[in-house]
Tab-separated table of C-alpha atoms in Angstrom:
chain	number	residue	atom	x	y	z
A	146	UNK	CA	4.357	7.266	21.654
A	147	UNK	CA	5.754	4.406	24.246
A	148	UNK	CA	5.523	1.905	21.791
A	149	UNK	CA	7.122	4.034	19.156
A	150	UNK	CA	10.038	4.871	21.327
A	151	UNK	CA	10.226	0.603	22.303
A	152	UNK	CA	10.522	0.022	18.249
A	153	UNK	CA	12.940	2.770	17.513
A	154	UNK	CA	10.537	5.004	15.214
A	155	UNK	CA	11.267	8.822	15.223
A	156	UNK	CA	7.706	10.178	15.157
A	157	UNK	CA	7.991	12.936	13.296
A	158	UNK	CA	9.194	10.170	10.499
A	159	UNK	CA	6.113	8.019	10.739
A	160	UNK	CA	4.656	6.309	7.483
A	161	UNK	CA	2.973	3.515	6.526
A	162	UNK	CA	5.663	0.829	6.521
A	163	UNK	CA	6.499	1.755	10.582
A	164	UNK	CA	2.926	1.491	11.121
A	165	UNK	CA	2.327	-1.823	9.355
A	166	UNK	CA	5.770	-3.460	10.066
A	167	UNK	CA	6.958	-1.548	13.208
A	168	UNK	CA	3.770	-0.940	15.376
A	169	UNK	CA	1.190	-3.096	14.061
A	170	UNK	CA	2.585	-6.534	14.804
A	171	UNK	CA	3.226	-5.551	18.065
A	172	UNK	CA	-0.414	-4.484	18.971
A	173	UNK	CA	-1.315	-7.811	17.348
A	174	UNK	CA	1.156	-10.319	18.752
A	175	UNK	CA	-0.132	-10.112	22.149
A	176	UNK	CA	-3.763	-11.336	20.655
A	177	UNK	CA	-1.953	-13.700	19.241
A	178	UNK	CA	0.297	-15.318	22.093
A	179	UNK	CA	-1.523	-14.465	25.672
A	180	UNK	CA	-3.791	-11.243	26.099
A	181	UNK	CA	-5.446	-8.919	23.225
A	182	UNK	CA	-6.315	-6.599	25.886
A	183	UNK	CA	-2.703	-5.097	26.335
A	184	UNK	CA	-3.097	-3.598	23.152
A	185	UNK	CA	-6.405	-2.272	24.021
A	186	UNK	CA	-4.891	-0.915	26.918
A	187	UNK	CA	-1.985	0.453	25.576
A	188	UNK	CA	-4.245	2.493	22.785
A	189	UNK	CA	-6.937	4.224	25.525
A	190	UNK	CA	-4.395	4.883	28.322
A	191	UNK	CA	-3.151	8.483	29.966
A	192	UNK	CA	-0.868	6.722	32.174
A	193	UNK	CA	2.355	7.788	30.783
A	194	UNK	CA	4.240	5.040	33.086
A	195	UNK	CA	1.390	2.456	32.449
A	196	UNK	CA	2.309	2.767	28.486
A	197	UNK	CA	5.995	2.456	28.898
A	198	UNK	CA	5.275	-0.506	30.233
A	199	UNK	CA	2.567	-1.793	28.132
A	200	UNK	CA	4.391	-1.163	25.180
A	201	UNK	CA	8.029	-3.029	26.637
A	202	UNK	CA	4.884	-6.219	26.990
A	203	UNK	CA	4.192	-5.881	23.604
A	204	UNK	CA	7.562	-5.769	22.296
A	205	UNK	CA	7.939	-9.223	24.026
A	206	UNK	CA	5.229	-10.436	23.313
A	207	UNK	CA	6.242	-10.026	19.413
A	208	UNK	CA	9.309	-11.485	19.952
A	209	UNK	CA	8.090	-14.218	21.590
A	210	UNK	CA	5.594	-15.083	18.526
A	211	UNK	CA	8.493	-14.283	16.253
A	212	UNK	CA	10.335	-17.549	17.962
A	213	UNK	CA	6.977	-19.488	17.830
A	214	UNK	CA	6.311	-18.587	14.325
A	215	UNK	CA	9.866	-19.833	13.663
A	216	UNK	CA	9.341	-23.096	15.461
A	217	UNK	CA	6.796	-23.818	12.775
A	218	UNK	CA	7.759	-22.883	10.138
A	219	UNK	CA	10.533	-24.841	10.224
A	220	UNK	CA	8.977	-27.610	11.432
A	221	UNK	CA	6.044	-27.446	8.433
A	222	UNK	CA	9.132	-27.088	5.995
A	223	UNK	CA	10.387	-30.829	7.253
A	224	UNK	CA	7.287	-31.993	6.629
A	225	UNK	CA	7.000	-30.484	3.370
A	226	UNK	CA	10.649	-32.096	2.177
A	227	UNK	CA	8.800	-35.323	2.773
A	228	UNK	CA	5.856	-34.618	0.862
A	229	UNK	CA	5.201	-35.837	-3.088
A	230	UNK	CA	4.556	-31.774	-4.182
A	231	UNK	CA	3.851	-33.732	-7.568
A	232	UNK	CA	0.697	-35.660	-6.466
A	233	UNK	CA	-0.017	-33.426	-3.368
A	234	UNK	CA	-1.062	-30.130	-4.658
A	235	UNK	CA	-2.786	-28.997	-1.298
A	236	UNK	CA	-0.334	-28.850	1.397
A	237	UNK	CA	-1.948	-30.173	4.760
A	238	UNK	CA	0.507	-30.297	7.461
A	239	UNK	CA	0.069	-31.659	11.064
A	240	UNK	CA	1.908	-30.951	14.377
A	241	UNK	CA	1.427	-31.689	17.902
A	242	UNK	CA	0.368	-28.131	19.725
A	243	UNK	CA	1.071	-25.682	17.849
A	244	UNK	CA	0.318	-22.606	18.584
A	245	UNK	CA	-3.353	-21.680	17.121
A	246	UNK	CA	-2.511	-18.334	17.050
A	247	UNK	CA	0.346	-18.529	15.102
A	248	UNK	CA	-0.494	-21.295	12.189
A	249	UNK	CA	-2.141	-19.052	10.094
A	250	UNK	CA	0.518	-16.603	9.772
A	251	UNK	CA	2.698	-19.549	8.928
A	252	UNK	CA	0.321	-20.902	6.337
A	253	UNK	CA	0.338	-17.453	4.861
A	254	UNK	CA	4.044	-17.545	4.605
A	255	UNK	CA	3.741	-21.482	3.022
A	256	UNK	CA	1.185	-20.071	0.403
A	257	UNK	CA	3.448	-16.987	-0.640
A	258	UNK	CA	6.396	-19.698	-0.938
A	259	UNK	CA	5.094	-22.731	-2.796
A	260	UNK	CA	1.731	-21.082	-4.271
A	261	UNK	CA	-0.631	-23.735	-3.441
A	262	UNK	CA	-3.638	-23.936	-0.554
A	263	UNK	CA	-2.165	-24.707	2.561
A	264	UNK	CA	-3.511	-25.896	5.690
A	265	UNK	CA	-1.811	-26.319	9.140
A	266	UNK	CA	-3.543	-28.370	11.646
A	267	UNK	CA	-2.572	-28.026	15.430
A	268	UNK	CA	-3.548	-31.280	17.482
A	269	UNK	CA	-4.336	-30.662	20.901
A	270	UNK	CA	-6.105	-32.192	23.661
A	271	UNK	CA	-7.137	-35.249	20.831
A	272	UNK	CA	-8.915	-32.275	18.225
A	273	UNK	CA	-7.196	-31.105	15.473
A	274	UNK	CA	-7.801	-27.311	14.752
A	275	UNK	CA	-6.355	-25.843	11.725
A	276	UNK	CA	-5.804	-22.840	9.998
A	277	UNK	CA	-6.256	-22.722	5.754
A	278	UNK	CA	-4.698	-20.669	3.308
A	279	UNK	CA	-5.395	-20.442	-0.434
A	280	UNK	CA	-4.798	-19.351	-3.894
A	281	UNK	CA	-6.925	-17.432	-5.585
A	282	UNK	CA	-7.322	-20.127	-8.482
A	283	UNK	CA	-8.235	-22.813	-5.328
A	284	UNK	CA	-11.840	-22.327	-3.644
A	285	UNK	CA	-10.763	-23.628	-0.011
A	286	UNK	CA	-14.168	-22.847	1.374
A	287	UNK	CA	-15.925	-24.773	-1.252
A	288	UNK	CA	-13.488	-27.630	-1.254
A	289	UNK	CA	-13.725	-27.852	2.986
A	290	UNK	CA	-17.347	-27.848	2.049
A	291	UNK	CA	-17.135	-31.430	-0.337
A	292	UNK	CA	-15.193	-32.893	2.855
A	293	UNK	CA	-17.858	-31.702	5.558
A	294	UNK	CA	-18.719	-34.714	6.779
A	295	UNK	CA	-15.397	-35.656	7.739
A	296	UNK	CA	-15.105	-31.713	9.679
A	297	UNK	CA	-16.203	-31.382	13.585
A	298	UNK	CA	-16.501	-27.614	12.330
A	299	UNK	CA	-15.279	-25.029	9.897
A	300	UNK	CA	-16.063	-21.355	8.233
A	301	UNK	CA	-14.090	-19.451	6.248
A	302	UNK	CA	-14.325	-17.669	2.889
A	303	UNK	CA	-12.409	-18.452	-0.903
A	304	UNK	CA	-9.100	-17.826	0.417
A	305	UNK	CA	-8.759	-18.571	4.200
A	306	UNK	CA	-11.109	-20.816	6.325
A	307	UNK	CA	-10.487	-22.238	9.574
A	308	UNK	CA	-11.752	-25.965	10.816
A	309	UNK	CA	-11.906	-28.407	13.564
A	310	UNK	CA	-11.013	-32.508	12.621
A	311	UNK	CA	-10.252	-35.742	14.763
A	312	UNK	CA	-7.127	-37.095	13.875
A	313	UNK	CA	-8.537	-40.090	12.824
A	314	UNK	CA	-10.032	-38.382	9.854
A	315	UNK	CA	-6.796	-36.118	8.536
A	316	UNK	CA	-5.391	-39.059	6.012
A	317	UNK	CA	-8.891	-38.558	3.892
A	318	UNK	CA	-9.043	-34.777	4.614
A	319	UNK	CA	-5.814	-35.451	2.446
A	320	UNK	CA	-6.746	-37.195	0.050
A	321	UNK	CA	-10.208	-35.604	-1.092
A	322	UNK	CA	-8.201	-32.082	-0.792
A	323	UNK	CA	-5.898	-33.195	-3.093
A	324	UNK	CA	-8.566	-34.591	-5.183
């Protein structure tokens, strides 16, 4: 109920779309950005006070990954404008610390836009970790599996996978994608 009153939704008008566009990202953007647990919280307490204020936390919280989010995309769309889309048909984008909790939402959004794989790596503290998003038509699992060697780690599944690289080895991570 607190965090329906923070978003504005009349609960006797509740339906899927408040849930999954109104109260969902909220509960989620706090895993995202600093502490899963709020959400948690927020769900299990009787604390009528405590989940006012959980829920004005959350609301932040999903503002403040809305800005992130933002940040990147716009900074993976520069990136893109400099890209060959001709010759590269898997997009594999790097930035200096970005947030890992946010790239994959961003490579979702990249995916939905120029329908091809894309993967976003985040370099931080000299290790690039990175967050992949496919097509159906484009095994990313299989294809991070032909580049293993070049991979610190990775798991995933046919249409999302996440990995760890050294920088040093992104330019052929490129390449044999794109291959």
């Amino acid at each position: 109920n607190a965090l329906m009153e923070v978003c504005g939704i009349d609960s006797s008008k509740i339906n899927a779309g408040k849930i999954g566009f109104g109260i969902g990202p909220r509960l989620n953007a706090a895993g995202r950005v600093s502490r899963a647990d709020y959400g948690v919280e927020l769900l299990i307490t009787q604390d009528v006070e405590r989940a006012k204020e959980l829920a004005i936390n959350l609301d932040t919280e999903n503002s403040h990954r809305q800005t992130i989010e933002k940040d990147i995309q716009t900074a993976a769309e520069k990136l893109i404008s400099e890209i060959d889309l001709n010759t590269n048909k898997v997009l594999v984008l790097t930035g200096e610390n970005w947030h890992p909790g946010v790239i994959g939402i961003v490579a979702s959004r990249l995916v939905e836009k120029y329908y091809r794989p894309v993967i976003m790596i985040s370099i931080r503290e000299g290790v690039g970790k990175a967050s992949c998003r496919s097509i159906p038509a484009f095994d990313i699992y299989n294809a991070l599996c032909q580049c293993s060697d070049l991979l610190v780690q990775f798991g995933g599944h046919h249409q999302a996978a996440g990995l760890s690289v050294m920088p040093e080895h992104i330019d052929e991570l490129i390449s044999r994608m794109n291959k």
